[in-house]
PDB file of C-alpha atoms in Angstrom:
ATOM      1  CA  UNK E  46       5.726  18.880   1.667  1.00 57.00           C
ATOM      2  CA  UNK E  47       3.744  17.085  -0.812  1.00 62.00           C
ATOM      3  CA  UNK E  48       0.494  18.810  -1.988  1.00 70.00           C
ATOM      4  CA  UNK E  49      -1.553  16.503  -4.034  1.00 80.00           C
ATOM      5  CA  UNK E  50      -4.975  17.592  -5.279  1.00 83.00           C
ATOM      6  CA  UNK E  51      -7.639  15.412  -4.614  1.00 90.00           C
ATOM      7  CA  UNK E  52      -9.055  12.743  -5.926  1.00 95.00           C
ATOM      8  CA  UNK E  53      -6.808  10.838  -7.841  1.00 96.00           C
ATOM      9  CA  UNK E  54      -8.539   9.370 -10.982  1.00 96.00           C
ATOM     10  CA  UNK E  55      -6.923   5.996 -12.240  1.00 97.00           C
ATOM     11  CA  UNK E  56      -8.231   3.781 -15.194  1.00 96.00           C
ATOM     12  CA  UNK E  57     -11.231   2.588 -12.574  1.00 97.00           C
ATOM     13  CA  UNK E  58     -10.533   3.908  -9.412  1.00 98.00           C
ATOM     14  CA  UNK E  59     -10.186   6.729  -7.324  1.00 98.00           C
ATOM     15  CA  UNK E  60      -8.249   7.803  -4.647  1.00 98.00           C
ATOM     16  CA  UNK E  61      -9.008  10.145  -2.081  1.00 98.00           C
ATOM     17  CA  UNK E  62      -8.079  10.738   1.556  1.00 97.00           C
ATOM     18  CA  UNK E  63     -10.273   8.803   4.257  1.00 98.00           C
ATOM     19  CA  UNK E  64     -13.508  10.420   6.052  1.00 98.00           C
ATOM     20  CA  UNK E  65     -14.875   9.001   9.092  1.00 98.00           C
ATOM     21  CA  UNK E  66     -17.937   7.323   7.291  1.00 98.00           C
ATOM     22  CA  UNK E  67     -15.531   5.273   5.451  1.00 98.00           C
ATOM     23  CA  UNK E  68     -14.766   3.055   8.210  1.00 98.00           C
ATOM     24  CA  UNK E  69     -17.805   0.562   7.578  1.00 98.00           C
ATOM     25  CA  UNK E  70     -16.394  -0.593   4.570  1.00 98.00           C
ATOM     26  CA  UNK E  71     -13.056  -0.445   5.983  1.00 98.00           C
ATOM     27  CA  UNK E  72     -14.091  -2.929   9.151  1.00 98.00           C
ATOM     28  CA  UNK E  73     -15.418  -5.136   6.232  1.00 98.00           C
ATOM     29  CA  UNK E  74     -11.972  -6.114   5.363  1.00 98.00           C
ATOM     30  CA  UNK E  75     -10.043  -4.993   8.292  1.00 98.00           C
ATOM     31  CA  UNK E  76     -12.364  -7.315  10.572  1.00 98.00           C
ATOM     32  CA  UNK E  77     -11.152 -10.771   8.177  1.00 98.00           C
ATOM     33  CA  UNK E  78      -9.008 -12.908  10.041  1.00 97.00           C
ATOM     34  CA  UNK E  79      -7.308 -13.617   5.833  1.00 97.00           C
ATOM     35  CA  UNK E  80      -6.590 -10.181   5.061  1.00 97.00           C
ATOM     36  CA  UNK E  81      -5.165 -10.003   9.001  1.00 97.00           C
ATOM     37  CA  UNK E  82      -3.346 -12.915   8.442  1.00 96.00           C
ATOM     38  CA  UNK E  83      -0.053 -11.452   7.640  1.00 96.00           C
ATOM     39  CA  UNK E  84      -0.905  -8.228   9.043  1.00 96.00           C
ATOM     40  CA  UNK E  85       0.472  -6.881  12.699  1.00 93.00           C
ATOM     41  CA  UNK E  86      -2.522  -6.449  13.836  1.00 95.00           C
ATOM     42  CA  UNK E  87      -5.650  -9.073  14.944  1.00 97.00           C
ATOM     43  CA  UNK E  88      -9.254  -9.087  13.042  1.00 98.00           C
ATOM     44  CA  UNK E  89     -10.392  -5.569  13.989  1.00 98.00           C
ATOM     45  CA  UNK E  90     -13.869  -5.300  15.558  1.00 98.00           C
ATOM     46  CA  UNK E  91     -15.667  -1.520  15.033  1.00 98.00           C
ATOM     47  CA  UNK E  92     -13.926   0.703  17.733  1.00 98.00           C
ATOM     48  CA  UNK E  93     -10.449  -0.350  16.506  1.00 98.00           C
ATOM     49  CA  UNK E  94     -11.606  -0.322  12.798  1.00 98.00           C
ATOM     50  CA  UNK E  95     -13.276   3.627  14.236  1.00 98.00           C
ATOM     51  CA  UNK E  96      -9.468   4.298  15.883  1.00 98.00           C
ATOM     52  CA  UNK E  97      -7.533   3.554  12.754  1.00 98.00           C
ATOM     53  CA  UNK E  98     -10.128   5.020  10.269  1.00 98.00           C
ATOM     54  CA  UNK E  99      -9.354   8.058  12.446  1.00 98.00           C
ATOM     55  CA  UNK E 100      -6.184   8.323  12.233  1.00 98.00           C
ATOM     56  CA  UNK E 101      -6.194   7.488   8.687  1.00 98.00           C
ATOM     57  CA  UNK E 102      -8.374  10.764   8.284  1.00 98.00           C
ATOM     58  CA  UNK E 103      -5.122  12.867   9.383  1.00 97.00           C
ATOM     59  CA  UNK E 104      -3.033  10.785   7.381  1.00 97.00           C
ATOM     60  CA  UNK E 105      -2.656  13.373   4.563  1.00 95.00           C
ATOM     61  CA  UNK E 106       0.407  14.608   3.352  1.00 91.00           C
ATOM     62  CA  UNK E 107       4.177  14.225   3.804  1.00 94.00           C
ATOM     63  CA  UNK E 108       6.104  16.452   5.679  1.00 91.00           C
ATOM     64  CA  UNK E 109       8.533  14.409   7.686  1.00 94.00           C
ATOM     65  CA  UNK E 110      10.441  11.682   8.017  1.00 97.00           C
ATOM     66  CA  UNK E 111       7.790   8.887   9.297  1.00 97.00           C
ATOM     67  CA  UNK E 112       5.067  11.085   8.014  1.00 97.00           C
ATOM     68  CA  UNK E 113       2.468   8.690   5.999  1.00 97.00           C
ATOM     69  CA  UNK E 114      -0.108   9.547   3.467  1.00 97.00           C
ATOM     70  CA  UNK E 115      -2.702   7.090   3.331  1.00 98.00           C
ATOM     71  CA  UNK E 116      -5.623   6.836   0.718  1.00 98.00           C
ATOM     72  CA  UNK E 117      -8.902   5.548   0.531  1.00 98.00           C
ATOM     73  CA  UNK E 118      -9.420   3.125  -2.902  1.00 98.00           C
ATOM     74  CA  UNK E 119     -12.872   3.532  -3.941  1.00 98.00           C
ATOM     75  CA  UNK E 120     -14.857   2.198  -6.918  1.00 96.00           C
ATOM     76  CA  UNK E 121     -16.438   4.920  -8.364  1.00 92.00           C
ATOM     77  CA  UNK E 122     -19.455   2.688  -9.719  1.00 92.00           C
ATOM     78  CA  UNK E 123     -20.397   2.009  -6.014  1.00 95.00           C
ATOM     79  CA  UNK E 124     -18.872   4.495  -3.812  1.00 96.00           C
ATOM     80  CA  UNK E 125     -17.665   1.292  -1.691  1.00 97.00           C
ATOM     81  CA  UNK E 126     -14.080   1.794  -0.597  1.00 98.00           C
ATOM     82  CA  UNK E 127     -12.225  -1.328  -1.747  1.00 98.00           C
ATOM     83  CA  UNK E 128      -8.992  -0.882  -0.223  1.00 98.00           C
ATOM     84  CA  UNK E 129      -6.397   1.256   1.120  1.00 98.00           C
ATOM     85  CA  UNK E 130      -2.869   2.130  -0.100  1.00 98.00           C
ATOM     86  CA  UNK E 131       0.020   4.416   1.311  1.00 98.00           C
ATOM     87  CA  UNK E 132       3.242   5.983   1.186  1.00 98.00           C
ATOM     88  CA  UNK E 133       5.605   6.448   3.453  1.00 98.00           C
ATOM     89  CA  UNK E 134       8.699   9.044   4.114  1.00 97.00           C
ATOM     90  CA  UNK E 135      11.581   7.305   5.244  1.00 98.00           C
ATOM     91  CA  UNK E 136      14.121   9.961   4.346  1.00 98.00           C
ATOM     92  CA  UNK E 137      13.409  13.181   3.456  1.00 96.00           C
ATOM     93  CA  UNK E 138      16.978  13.575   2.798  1.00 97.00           C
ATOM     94  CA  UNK E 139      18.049  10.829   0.992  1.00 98.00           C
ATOM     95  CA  UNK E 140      14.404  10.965  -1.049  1.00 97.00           C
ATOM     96  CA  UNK E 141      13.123   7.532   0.013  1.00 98.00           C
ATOM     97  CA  UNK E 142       9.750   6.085   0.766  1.00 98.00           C
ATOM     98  CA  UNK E 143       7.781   2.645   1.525  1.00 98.00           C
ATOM     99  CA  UNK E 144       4.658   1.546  -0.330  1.00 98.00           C
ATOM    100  CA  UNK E 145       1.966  -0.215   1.389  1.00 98.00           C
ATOM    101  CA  UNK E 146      -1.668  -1.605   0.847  1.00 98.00           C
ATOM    102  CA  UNK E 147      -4.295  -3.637   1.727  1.00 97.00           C
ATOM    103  CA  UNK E 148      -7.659  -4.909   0.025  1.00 97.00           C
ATOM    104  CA  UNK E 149     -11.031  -6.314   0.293  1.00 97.00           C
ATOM    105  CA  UNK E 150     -10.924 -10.337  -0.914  1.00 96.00           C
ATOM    106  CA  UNK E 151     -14.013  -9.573  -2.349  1.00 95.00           C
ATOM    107  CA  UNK E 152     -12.364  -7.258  -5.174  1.00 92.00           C
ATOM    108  CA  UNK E 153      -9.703  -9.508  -5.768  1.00 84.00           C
ATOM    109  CA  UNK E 154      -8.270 -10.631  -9.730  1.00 88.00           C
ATOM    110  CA  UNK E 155      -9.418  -7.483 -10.920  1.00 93.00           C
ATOM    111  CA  UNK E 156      -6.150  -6.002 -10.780  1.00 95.00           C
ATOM    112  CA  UNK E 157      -7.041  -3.351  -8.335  1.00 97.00           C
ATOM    113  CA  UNK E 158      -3.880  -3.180  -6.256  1.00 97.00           C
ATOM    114  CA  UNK E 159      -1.967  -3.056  -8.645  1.00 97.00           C
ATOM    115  CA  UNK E 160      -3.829  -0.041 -10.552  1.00 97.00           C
ATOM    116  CA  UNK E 161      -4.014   2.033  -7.400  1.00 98.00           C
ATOM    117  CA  UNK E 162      -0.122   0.765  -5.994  1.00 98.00           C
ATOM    118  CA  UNK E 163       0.997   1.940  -9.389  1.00 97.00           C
ATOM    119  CA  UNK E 164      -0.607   5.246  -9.038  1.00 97.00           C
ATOM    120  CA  UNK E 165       1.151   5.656  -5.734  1.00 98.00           C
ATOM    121  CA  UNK E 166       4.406   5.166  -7.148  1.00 98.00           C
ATOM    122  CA  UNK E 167       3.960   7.348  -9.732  1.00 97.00           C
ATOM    123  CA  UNK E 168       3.196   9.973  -7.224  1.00 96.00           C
ATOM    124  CA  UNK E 169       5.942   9.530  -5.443  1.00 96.00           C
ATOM    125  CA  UNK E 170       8.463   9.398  -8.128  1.00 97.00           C
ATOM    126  CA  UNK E 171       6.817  12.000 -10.365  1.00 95.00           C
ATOM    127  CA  UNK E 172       5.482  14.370  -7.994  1.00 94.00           C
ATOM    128  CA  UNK E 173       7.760  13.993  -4.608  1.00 94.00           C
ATOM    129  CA  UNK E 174      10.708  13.003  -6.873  1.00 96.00           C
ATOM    130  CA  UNK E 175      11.667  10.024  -4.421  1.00 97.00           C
ATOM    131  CA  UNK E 176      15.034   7.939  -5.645  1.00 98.00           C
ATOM    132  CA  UNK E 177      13.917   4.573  -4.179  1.00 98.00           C
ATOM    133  CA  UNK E 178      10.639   3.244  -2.989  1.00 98.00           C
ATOM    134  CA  UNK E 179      10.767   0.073  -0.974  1.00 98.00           C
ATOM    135  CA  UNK E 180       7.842  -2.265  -0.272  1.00 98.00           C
ATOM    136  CA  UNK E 181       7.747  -5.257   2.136  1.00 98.00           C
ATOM    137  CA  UNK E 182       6.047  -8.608   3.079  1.00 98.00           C
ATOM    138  CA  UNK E 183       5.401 -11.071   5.111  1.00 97.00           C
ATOM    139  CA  UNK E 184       7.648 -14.056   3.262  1.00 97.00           C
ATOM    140  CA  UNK E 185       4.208 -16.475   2.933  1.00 97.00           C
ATOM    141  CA  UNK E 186       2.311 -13.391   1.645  1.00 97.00           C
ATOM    142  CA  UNK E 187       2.717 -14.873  -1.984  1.00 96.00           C
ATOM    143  CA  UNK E 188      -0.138 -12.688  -3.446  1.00 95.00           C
ATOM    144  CA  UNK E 189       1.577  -9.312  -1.838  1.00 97.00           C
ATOM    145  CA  UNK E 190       4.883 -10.256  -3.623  1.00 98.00           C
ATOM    146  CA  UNK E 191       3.376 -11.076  -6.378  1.00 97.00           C
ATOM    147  CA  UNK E 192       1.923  -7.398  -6.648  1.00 97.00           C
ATOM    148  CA  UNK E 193       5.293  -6.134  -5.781  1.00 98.00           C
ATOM    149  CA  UNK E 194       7.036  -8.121  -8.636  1.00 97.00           C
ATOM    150  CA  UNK E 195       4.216  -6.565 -11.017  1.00 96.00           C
ATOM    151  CA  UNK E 196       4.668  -3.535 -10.636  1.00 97.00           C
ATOM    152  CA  UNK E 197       8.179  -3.957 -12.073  1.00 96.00           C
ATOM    153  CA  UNK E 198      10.086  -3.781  -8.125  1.00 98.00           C
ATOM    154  CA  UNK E 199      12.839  -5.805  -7.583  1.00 97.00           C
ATOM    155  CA  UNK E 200      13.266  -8.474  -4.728  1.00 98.00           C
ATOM    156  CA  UNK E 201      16.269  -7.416  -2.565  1.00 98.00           C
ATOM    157  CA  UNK E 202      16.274  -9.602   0.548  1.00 98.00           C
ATOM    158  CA  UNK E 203      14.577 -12.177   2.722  1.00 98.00           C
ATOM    159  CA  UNK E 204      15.493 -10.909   5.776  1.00 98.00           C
ATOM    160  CA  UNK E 205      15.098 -14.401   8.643  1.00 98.00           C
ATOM    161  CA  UNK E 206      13.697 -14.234  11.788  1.00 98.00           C
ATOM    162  CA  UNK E 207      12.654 -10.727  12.102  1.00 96.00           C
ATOM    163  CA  UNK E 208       9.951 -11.358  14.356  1.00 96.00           C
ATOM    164  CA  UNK E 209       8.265 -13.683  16.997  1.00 96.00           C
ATOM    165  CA  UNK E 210       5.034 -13.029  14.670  1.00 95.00           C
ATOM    166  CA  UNK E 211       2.113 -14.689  15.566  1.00 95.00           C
ATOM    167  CA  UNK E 212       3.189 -17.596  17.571  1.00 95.00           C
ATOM    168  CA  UNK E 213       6.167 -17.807  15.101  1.00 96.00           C
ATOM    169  CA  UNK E 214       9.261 -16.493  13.575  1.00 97.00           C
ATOM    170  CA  UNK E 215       8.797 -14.120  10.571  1.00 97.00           C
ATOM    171  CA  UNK E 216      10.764 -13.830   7.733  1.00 98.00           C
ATOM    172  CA  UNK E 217      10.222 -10.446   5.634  1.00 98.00           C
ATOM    173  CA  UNK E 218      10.776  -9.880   1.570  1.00 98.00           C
ATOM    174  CA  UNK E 219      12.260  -6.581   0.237  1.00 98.00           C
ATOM    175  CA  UNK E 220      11.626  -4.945  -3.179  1.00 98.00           C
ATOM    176  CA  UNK E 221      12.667  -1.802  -4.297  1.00 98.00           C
ATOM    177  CA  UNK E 222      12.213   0.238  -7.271  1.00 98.00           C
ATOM    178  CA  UNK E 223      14.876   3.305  -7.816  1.00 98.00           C
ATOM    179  CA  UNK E 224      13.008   6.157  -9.888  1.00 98.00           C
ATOM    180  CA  UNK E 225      15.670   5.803 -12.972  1.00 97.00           C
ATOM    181  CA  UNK E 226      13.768   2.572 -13.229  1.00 97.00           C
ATOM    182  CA  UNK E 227      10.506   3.563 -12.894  1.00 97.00           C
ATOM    183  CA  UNK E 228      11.034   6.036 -15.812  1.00 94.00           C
ATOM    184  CA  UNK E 229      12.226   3.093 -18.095  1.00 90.00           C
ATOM    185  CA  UNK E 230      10.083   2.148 -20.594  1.00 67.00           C
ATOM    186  CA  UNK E 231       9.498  -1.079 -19.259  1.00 56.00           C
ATOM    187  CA  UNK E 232       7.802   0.403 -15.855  1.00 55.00           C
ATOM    188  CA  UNK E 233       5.466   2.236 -17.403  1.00 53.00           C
ATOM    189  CA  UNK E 234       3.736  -0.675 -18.762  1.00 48.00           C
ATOM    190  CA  UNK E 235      -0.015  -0.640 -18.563  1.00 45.00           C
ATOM    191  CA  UNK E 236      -0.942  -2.087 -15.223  1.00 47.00           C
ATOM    192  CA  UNK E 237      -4.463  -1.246 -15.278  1.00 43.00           C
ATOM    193  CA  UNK E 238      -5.661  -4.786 -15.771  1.00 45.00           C
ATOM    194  CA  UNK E 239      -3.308  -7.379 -14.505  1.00 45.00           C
ATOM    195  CA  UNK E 240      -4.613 -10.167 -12.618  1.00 46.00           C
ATOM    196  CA  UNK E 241      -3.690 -10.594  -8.975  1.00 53.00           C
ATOM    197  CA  UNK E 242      -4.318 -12.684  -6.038  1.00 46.00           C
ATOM    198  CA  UNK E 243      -5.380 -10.166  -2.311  1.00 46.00           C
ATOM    199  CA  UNK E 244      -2.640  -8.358  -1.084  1.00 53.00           C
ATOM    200  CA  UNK E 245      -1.113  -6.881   1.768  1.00 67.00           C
ATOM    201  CA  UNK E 246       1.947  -5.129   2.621  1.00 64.00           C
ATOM    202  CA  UNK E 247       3.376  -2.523   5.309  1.00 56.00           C
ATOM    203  CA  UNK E 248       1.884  -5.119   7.833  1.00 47.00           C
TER     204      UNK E 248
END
């Protein structure tokens, strides 16, 4: 299992694991029909933005395959959670997860995402010691593969026609990121600051 101690500082943000009381903020993005756009899910009014807040809440460590650890992104300035990010366990076994996220519009081009999805993956490959970390995305989500390429993953697929998604078919990217390249110089850029477009991923 994974023990992390929390919060998680980053450059600007902080990560923690999700408390009930979070979910107004939360139903401030999760209720836009643009960040549900790409997402599997429709513009969530309060009792489903109360459900999955909820469940978030529980959503704290990795112990099995499927298990996922999702965190709350707040903005330590304001308190106001600005986001959400997680990782998944595939594969205990063959030491593989998935990275996901989704943000407020509002806090977009600050380079956010891609300070609190980089913290993520250094979790996983520095603390859980994960070989590969996979993230995917809707095809037309240009912003979420745009995070995807910054944080140094590499586009495997376009995988056609996954899904009737939507009143259409979907077609789904695939990056991945192995952890010998993570520990490459070249990962380990500084990421605190990039620009970026809103995201979403894991949808």
């Amino acid at each position: 299992m994974l023990r992390i101690d929390f919060p998680i500082a980053t450059t600007r943000l902080t990560l923690r694991p999700f408390r009930p009381e979070d979910a107004e903020d939360v139903g401030d993005y999760q209720g836009r029909p643009d960040v549900a756009r790409f997402m599997r899910w429709e513009p969530r009014g309060a009792e489903d933005v109360r459900v999955a807040v909820e469940q978030m809440t529980r959503e704290t460590g990795l112990v099995s395959d499927g298990d996922c650890l999702s965190l709350a992104v707040v903005e330590p300035g304001t308190g106001t959670v600005v986001g959400q990010v997680e990782l998944v366990l595939l594969s205990a076994e063959h030491r593989q997860g998935e990275l996901g996220y989704v943000f407020h519009p509002a806090h977009q081009g600050k380079g956010f995402a891609t300070e609190a999805a980089s913290a993520v993956l250094r979790l996983g490959f520095e603390e859980l010691g994960l070989h590969r970390v996979i993230g995917r995305c809707h095809a037309d989500n240009t912003a979420s593969a745009g995070l995807l390429e910054r944080l140094g993953m590499r586009r495997e697929a376009r995988l056609i026609g996954t899904e009737f998604f939507k009143g259409a078919w979907r077609d789904d990217l695939v990056y991945a990121m192995l952890q010998r390249e993570w520990q490459a110089p070249a990962a380990r850029r500084d990421t605190a600051h990039a620009p970026e477009a809103g995201t979403g991923a894991r949808a």
